[in-house]
Amino acid sequence: MNRIEKIYKYLLRTYGPQGWWPLTSIKGSNPTKTGSLNGYHPGDYSYPKTKKQRFEICCGTILTQNTSWSNAERAVLKLKKNKLLDPATILMCDENKLKEMIRPAGYYNQKARYLKEFSKVFGKMKKPSREDLLKIKGIGKETADSMLLYAFKMPTFVVDAYTKRILSNLDMIQETERYDAVKTLIESNLPAELETYQEFHALIVEHAKRHYVKKGEYHLCPLLNI
DNA sequence: TTCCAGGCAATAC
DNA sequence: GTATTGCATGGA
């Protein structure tokens, strides 16, 4: 078993299935989880079940850019309450009203624009390619991969700041390693399975929230011992 | 008060 | 091509 696999197994054993991506229509909760308790569906990989849920996940990936999920979730809930978790409605919505709805997620000026841009093309997106998504204003590599992995169920790994921080601390990459290099490293050392990729990214976030927030504590990370 | 969060685009060098 | 900067709310 390679080191990436060992890390994955350790995290899964330690925290259990994470049930990403959270959805507002799911009321289950996991009290062991940091951050929001709502919407996760651990062990159930059948979501999204509807186009509406798929769109909600995509909106969530945009709203949580450089933002805590608790803040992004507030914005998602406001959108839902105002019937705005729908591309046609978002396109018709007054821009200032849309900004007000997503205000708690921060960066609301740009994110409102990003949501409109994405809403324009969502209807045409059956199984979009990464390149298709990257052409859309406001969708970078991580957001594109998050949409592919959690909304469109494609086995593609999502790299984020936490992934780099952890692997760098374990001396498996350089701090400055490029996004796609890290992505390839992970993907080439794990079976290319949707469930595995979905879990691993979620587990990395959960683990990082516990051990990689304070800079002086990275050396206490339990992964250093495996 | 300061720092950080499930990044991205625009600009500067 | 690489490094820096602006964007913003809410919690610790």
mmCIF file of C-alpha atoms (C1' of nucleotides) in Angstrom:
data_model
loop_
_atom_site.group_PDB
_atom_site.id
_atom_site.type_symbol
_atom_site.label_atom_id
_atom_site.label_comp_id
_atom_site.label_asym_id
_atom_site.label_seq_id
_atom_site.Cartn_x
_atom_site.Cartn_y
_atom_site.Cartn_z
ATOM 1 C CA MET A 1 0.000 0.000 0.000
ATOM 2 C CA ASN A 2 1.421 3.407 -0.980
ATOM 3 C CA ARG A 3 1.558 6.359 1.348
ATOM 4 C CA ILE A 4 -1.392 8.177 -0.159
ATOM 5 C CA GLU A 5 -3.527 5.079 0.354
ATOM 6 C CA LYS A 6 -2.319 4.767 3.933
ATOM 7 C CA ILE A 7 -3.300 8.357 4.610
ATOM 8 C CA TYR A 8 -6.720 7.827 3.068
ATOM 9 C CA LYS A 9 -7.341 4.673 5.107
ATOM 10 C CA TYR A 10 -6.234 6.384 8.294
ATOM 11 C CA LEU A 11 -8.529 9.358 7.743
ATOM 12 C CA LEU A 12 -11.497 7.170 6.839
ATOM 13 C CA ARG A 13 -10.926 4.978 9.887
ATOM 14 C CA THR A 14 -10.547 8.028 12.116
ATOM 15 C CA TYR A 15 -13.438 10.210 10.942
ATOM 16 C CA GLY A 16 -15.692 7.845 9.002
ATOM 17 C CA PRO A 17 -17.566 8.648 5.763
ATOM 18 C CA GLN A 18 -18.202 12.381 5.414
ATOM 19 C CA GLY A 19 -21.244 12.456 3.179
ATOM 20 C CA TRP A 20 -20.268 15.375 0.980
ATOM 21 C CA TRP A 21 -21.607 17.520 -0.714
ATOM 22 C CA PRO A 22 -24.119 18.789 1.894
ATOM 23 C CA LEU A 23 -27.613 19.518 0.545
ATOM 24 C CA THR A 24 -30.345 21.677 2.088
ATOM 25 C CA SER A 25 -32.968 19.028 1.395
ATOM 26 C CA ILE A 26 -31.241 16.504 3.676
ATOM 27 C CA LYS A 27 -31.924 16.935 7.360
ATOM 28 C CA GLY A 28 -29.505 14.339 8.725
ATOM 29 C CA SER A 29 -26.641 15.479 10.890
ATOM 30 C CA ASN A 30 -23.309 14.266 12.132
ATOM 31 C CA PRO A 31 -22.446 15.717 15.544
ATOM 32 C CA THR A 32 -18.770 14.730 15.242
ATOM 33 C CA LYS A 33 -18.281 16.999 12.284
ATOM 34 C CA THR A 34 -16.771 20.456 12.507
ATOM 35 C CA GLY A 35 -18.681 23.351 10.963
ATOM 36 C CA SER A 36 -22.264 22.925 9.841
ATOM 37 C CA LEU A 37 -24.148 19.842 10.928
ATOM 38 C CA ASN A 38 -26.803 19.809 8.268
ATOM 39 C CA GLY A 39 -27.151 18.288 4.878
ATOM 40 C CA TYR A 40 -24.481 15.603 4.925
ATOM 41 C CA HIS A 41 -25.342 12.068 3.835
ATOM 42 C CA PRO A 42 -22.513 9.793 4.979
ATOM 43 C CA GLY A 43 -22.248 6.516 3.103
ATOM 44 C CA ASP A 44 -24.863 7.491 0.533
ATOM 45 C CA TYR A 45 -23.263 8.299 -2.794
ATOM 46 C CA SER A 46 -26.492 8.557 -4.736
ATOM 47 C CA TYR A 47 -26.704 12.351 -4.552
ATOM 48 C CA PRO A 48 -27.440 14.555 -6.330
ATOM 49 C CA LYS A 49 -30.663 12.830 -7.325
ATOM 50 C CA THR A 50 -32.189 15.750 -9.199
ATOM 51 C CA LYS A 51 -31.131 18.540 -11.468
ATOM 52 C CA LYS A 52 -32.101 20.968 -8.734
ATOM 53 C CA GLN A 53 -29.744 19.322 -6.283
ATOM 54 C CA ARG A 54 -27.012 19.337 -8.894
ATOM 55 C CA PHE A 55 -27.464 23.062 -9.383
ATOM 56 C CA GLU A 56 -27.465 23.667 -5.644
ATOM 57 C CA ILE A 57 -24.110 21.918 -5.297
ATOM 58 C CA CYS A 58 -22.632 23.993 -8.099
ATOM 59 C CA CYS A 59 -23.831 27.202 -6.437
ATOM 60 C CA GLY A 60 -22.308 25.976 -3.190
ATOM 61 C CA THR A 61 -18.909 25.424 -4.794
ATOM 62 C CA ILE A 62 -18.907 29.026 -5.983
ATOM 63 C CA LEU A 63 -20.203 30.483 -2.735
ATOM 64 C CA THR A 64 -17.659 28.674 -0.563
ATOM 65 C CA GLN A 65 -14.648 29.996 -2.479
ATOM 66 C CA ASN A 66 -12.184 31.141 0.163
ATOM 67 C CA THR A 67 -15.100 31.184 2.596
ATOM 68 C CA SER A 68 -16.164 28.985 5.486
ATOM 69 C CA TRP A 69 -18.982 26.581 4.698
ATOM 70 C CA SER A 70 -21.101 28.001 7.527
ATOM 71 C CA ASN A 71 -21.089 31.359 5.754
ATOM 72 C CA ALA A 72 -21.631 29.846 2.324
ATOM 73 C CA GLU A 73 -24.482 27.755 3.708
ATOM 74 C CA ARG A 74 -26.278 30.862 4.964
ATOM 75 C CA ALA A 75 -26.214 32.171 1.427
ATOM 76 C CA VAL A 76 -27.470 28.866 -0.014
ATOM 77 C CA LEU A 77 -30.364 28.832 2.460
ATOM 78 C CA LYS A 78 -31.308 32.411 1.601
ATOM 79 C CA LEU A 79 -31.262 31.561 -2.079
ATOM 80 C CA LYS A 80 -33.497 28.585 -1.456
ATOM 81 C CA LYS A 81 -35.918 30.593 0.670
ATOM 82 C CA ASN A 82 -36.249 33.074 -2.185
ATOM 83 C CA LYS A 83 -36.694 30.400 -4.862
ATOM 84 C CA LEU A 84 -33.355 31.351 -6.330
ATOM 85 C CA LEU A 85 -31.747 27.907 -6.413
ATOM 86 C CA ASP A 86 -32.664 27.763 -10.045
ATOM 87 C CA PRO A 87 -30.709 29.047 -13.066
ATOM 88 C CA ALA A 88 -33.634 30.739 -14.824
ATOM 89 C CA THR A 89 -34.666 32.543 -11.647
ATOM 90 C CA ILE A 90 -31.133 33.663 -10.943
ATOM 91 C CA LEU A 91 -30.878 35.076 -14.449
ATOM 92 C CA MET A 92 -34.091 37.023 -14.022
ATOM 93 C CA CYS A 93 -33.238 38.189 -10.519
ATOM 94 C CA ASP A 94 -32.225 41.785 -10.008
ATOM 95 C CA GLU A 95 -28.494 41.847 -9.460
ATOM 96 C CA ASN A 96 -28.687 43.898 -6.276
ATOM 97 C CA LYS A 97 -31.247 41.524 -4.825
ATOM 98 C CA LEU A 98 -29.042 38.576 -5.673
ATOM 99 C CA LYS A 99 -26.096 40.259 -3.978
ATOM 100 C CA GLU A 100 -28.197 40.816 -0.877
ATOM 101 C CA MET A 101 -29.165 37.127 -0.802
ATOM 102 C CA ILE A 102 -25.607 35.870 -0.925
ATOM 103 C CA ARG A 103 -24.120 38.586 1.244
ATOM 104 C CA PRO A 104 -23.151 36.287 4.142
ATOM 105 C CA ALA A 105 -20.865 34.313 1.840
ATOM 106 C CA GLY A 106 -18.638 37.365 1.346
ATOM 107 C CA TYR A 107 -17.231 38.655 -1.969
ATOM 108 C CA TYR A 108 -20.868 39.074 -2.892
ATOM 109 C CA ASN A 109 -20.252 41.427 -5.811
ATOM 110 C CA GLN A 110 -18.127 38.975 -7.740
ATOM 111 C CA LYS A 111 -19.969 35.872 -6.590
ATOM 112 C CA ALA A 112 -23.289 37.317 -7.796
ATOM 113 C CA ARG A 113 -21.734 37.768 -11.207
ATOM 114 C CA TYR A 114 -20.263 34.265 -11.117
ATOM 115 C CA LEU A 115 -23.649 32.754 -10.272
ATOM 116 C CA LYS A 116 -25.243 34.575 -13.191
ATOM 117 C CA GLU A 117 -22.486 33.476 -15.568
ATOM 118 C CA PHE A 118 -22.825 29.876 -14.465
ATOM 119 C CA SER A 119 -26.618 30.007 -14.654
ATOM 120 C CA LYS A 120 -26.370 30.989 -18.314
ATOM 121 C CA VAL A 121 -24.706 27.726 -19.271
ATOM 122 C CA PHE A 122 -25.904 25.247 -16.646
ATOM 123 C CA GLY A 123 -28.753 24.040 -18.850
ATOM 124 C CA LYS A 124 -26.353 22.945 -21.567
ATOM 125 C CA MET A 125 -24.203 21.046 -19.119
ATOM 126 C CA LYS A 126 -25.000 17.351 -19.133
ATOM 127 C CA LYS A 127 -21.529 16.001 -18.479
ATOM 128 C CA PRO A 128 -19.270 19.029 -18.853
ATOM 129 C CA SER A 129 -15.545 18.707 -19.361
ATOM 130 C CA ARG A 130 -13.103 20.434 -17.063
ATOM 131 C CA GLU A 131 -12.211 22.764 -19.930
ATOM 132 C CA ASP A 132 -15.854 23.704 -20.437
ATOM 133 C CA LEU A 133 -16.134 24.727 -16.812
ATOM 134 C CA LEU A 134 -12.824 26.586 -16.723
ATOM 135 C CA LYS A 135 -14.036 28.877 -19.507
ATOM 136 C CA ILE A 136 -16.726 30.248 -17.210
ATOM 137 C CA LYS A 137 -15.814 33.429 -15.346
ATOM 138 C CA GLY A 138 -15.381 32.668 -11.672
ATOM 139 C CA ILE A 139 -14.668 28.977 -12.053
ATOM 140 C CA GLY A 140 -11.067 28.035 -11.455
ATOM 141 C CA LYS A 141 -9.491 24.619 -11.106
ATOM 142 C CA GLU A 142 -10.727 23.774 -7.643
ATOM 143 C CA THR A 143 -14.269 24.920 -8.280
ATOM 144 C CA ALA A 144 -14.348 23.069 -11.607
ATOM 145 C CA ASP A 145 -13.105 19.871 -10.009
ATOM 146 C CA SER A 146 -15.547 20.240 -7.102
ATOM 147 C CA MET A 147 -18.455 20.560 -9.511
ATOM 148 C CA LEU A 148 -17.250 17.575 -11.529
ATOM 149 C CA LEU A 149 -16.703 15.393 -8.478
ATOM 150 C CA TYR A 150 -19.738 16.252 -6.357
ATOM 151 C CA ALA A 151 -22.339 17.576 -8.789
ATOM 152 C CA PHE A 152 -21.550 15.630 -11.967
ATOM 153 C CA LYS A 153 -20.153 12.510 -10.288
ATOM 154 C CA MET A 154 -16.967 12.277 -12.274
ATOM 155 C CA PRO A 155 -13.971 10.636 -10.564
ATOM 156 C CA THR A 156 -11.660 13.638 -10.537
ATOM 157 C CA PHE A 157 -9.806 14.705 -7.424
ATOM 158 C CA VAL A 158 -10.210 18.139 -5.837
ATOM 159 C CA VAL A 159 -7.046 19.809 -4.580
ATOM 160 C CA ASP A 160 -7.389 22.672 -2.125
ATOM 161 C CA ALA A 161 -5.180 24.727 0.145
ATOM 162 C CA TYR A 162 -5.536 22.091 2.873
ATOM 163 C CA THR A 163 -4.360 19.297 0.580
ATOM 164 C CA LYS A 164 -1.205 21.201 -0.208
ATOM 165 C CA ARG A 165 -0.657 22.185 3.414
ATOM 166 C CA ILE A 166 -0.912 18.599 4.609
ATOM 167 C CA LEU A 167 1.167 16.987 1.866
ATOM 168 C CA SER A 168 3.764 19.690 2.243
ATOM 169 C CA ASN A 169 3.927 19.121 5.987
ATOM 170 C CA LEU A 170 4.385 15.402 5.320
ATOM 171 C CA ASP A 171 7.205 16.337 2.964
ATOM 172 C CA MET A 172 5.459 14.715 0.020
ATOM 173 C CA ILE A 173 5.343 17.900 -2.068
ATOM 174 C CA GLN A 174 6.873 21.364 -2.076
ATOM 175 C CA GLU A 175 4.773 24.209 -0.707
ATOM 176 C CA THR A 176 4.727 25.797 -4.152
ATOM 177 C CA GLU A 177 3.735 22.628 -6.023
ATOM 178 C CA ARG A 178 1.295 23.276 -8.818
ATOM 179 C CA TYR A 179 -2.372 22.374 -8.595
ATOM 180 C CA ASP A 180 -2.319 19.843 -11.399
ATOM 181 C CA ALA A 181 0.841 18.157 -10.141
ATOM 182 C CA VAL A 182 -0.744 17.564 -6.738
ATOM 183 C CA LYS A 183 -3.918 16.334 -8.392
ATOM 184 C CA THR A 184 -1.939 13.850 -10.496
ATOM 185 C CA LEU A 185 0.021 12.638 -7.487
ATOM 186 C CA ILE A 186 -3.180 11.771 -5.630
ATOM 187 C CA GLU A 187 -5.005 10.322 -8.612
ATOM 188 C CA SER A 188 -2.112 8.093 -9.617
ATOM 189 C CA ASN A 189 -1.913 6.595 -6.133
ATOM 190 C CA LEU A 190 -5.582 5.830 -5.535
ATOM 191 C CA PRO A 191 -8.164 3.765 -7.407
ATOM 192 C CA ALA A 192 -10.067 6.070 -9.752
ATOM 193 C CA GLU A 193 -13.358 5.689 -7.926
ATOM 194 C CA LEU A 194 -15.977 8.355 -7.356
ATOM 195 C CA GLU A 195 -16.551 7.340 -3.729
ATOM 196 C CA THR A 196 -12.857 7.332 -2.910
ATOM 197 C CA TYR A 197 -12.216 10.767 -4.394
ATOM 198 C CA GLN A 198 -15.311 12.255 -2.808
ATOM 199 C CA GLU A 199 -14.390 10.918 0.602
ATOM 200 C CA PHE A 200 -10.714 11.715 0.451
ATOM 201 C CA HIS A 201 -11.179 15.382 -0.321
ATOM 202 C CA ALA A 202 -13.832 15.728 2.385
ATOM 203 C CA LEU A 203 -11.660 13.853 4.886
ATOM 204 C CA ILE A 204 -8.702 16.093 4.134
ATOM 205 C CA VAL A 205 -10.817 19.154 4.928
ATOM 206 C CA GLU A 206 -12.087 17.591 8.140
ATOM 207 C CA HIS A 207 -8.602 16.582 9.216
ATOM 208 C CA ALA A 208 -7.098 19.950 8.356
ATOM 209 C CA LYS A 209 -9.723 21.789 10.385
ATOM 210 C CA ARG A 210 -8.527 19.809 13.376
ATOM 211 C CA HIS A 211 -4.761 19.923 12.856
ATOM 212 C CA TYR A 212 -3.835 22.572 10.298
ATOM 213 C CA VAL A 213 -5.401 25.807 11.477
ATOM 214 C CA LYS A 214 -2.668 27.052 13.786
ATOM 215 C CA LYS A 215 0.625 27.191 12.001
ATOM 216 C CA GLY A 216 2.684 26.126 15.018
ATOM 217 C CA GLU A 217 0.761 22.875 15.400
ATOM 218 C CA TYR A 218 1.399 21.194 12.077
ATOM 219 C CA HIS A 219 4.108 19.082 13.698
ATOM 220 C CA LEU A 220 1.473 17.466 15.931
ATOM 221 C CA CYS A 221 -0.401 16.032 12.945
ATOM 222 C CA PRO A 222 -1.016 12.309 13.566
ATOM 223 C CA LEU A 223 -0.328 11.572 9.900
ATOM 224 C CA LEU A 224 3.348 12.195 10.598
ATOM 225 C CA ASN A 225 3.396 8.867 12.415
ATOM 226 C CA ILE A 226 2.153 6.646 9.618
ATOM 227 C "C1'" DT B 1 -7.963 43.340 17.519
ATOM 228 C "C1'" DT B 2 -6.189 40.054 14.453
ATOM 229 C "C1'" DC B 3 -6.460 36.014 11.805
ATOM 230 C "C1'" DC B 4 -8.684 32.711 8.967
ATOM 231 C "C1'" DA B 5 -11.971 30.347 5.778
ATOM 232 C "C1'" DG B 6 -13.641 23.984 1.248
ATOM 233 C "C1'" DG B 7 -10.326 30.704 -4.524
ATOM 234 C "C1'" DC B 8 -10.412 33.559 -8.503
ATOM 235 C "C1'" DA B 9 -9.273 37.274 -11.722
ATOM 236 C "C1'" DA B 10 -6.648 41.161 -12.667
ATOM 237 C "C1'" DT B 11 -2.455 43.344 -12.444
ATOM 238 C "C1'" DA B 12 2.523 43.908 -11.571
ATOM 239 C "C1'" DC B 13 7.007 42.321 -11.929
ATOM 240 C "C1'" DG C 1 5.869 32.722 -16.370
ATOM 241 C "C1'" DT C 2 5.627 33.873 -11.343
ATOM 242 C "C1'" DA C 3 4.241 36.995 -7.503
ATOM 243 C "C1'" DT C 4 1.028 40.166 -5.559
ATOM 244 C "C1'" DT C 5 -3.357 42.337 -4.721
ATOM 245 C "C1'" DG C 6 -8.522 43.100 -4.111
ATOM 246 C "C1'" DC C 7 -12.484 41.007 -2.968
ATOM 247 C "C1'" DA C 8 -15.987 40.609 2.351
ATOM 248 C "C1'" DT C 9 -18.573 38.181 5.780
ATOM 249 C "C1'" DG C 10 -18.752 35.912 10.375
ATOM 250 C "C1'" DG C 11 -16.467 33.085 13.927
ATOM 251 C "C1'" DA C 12 -12.480 31.982 16.940
#
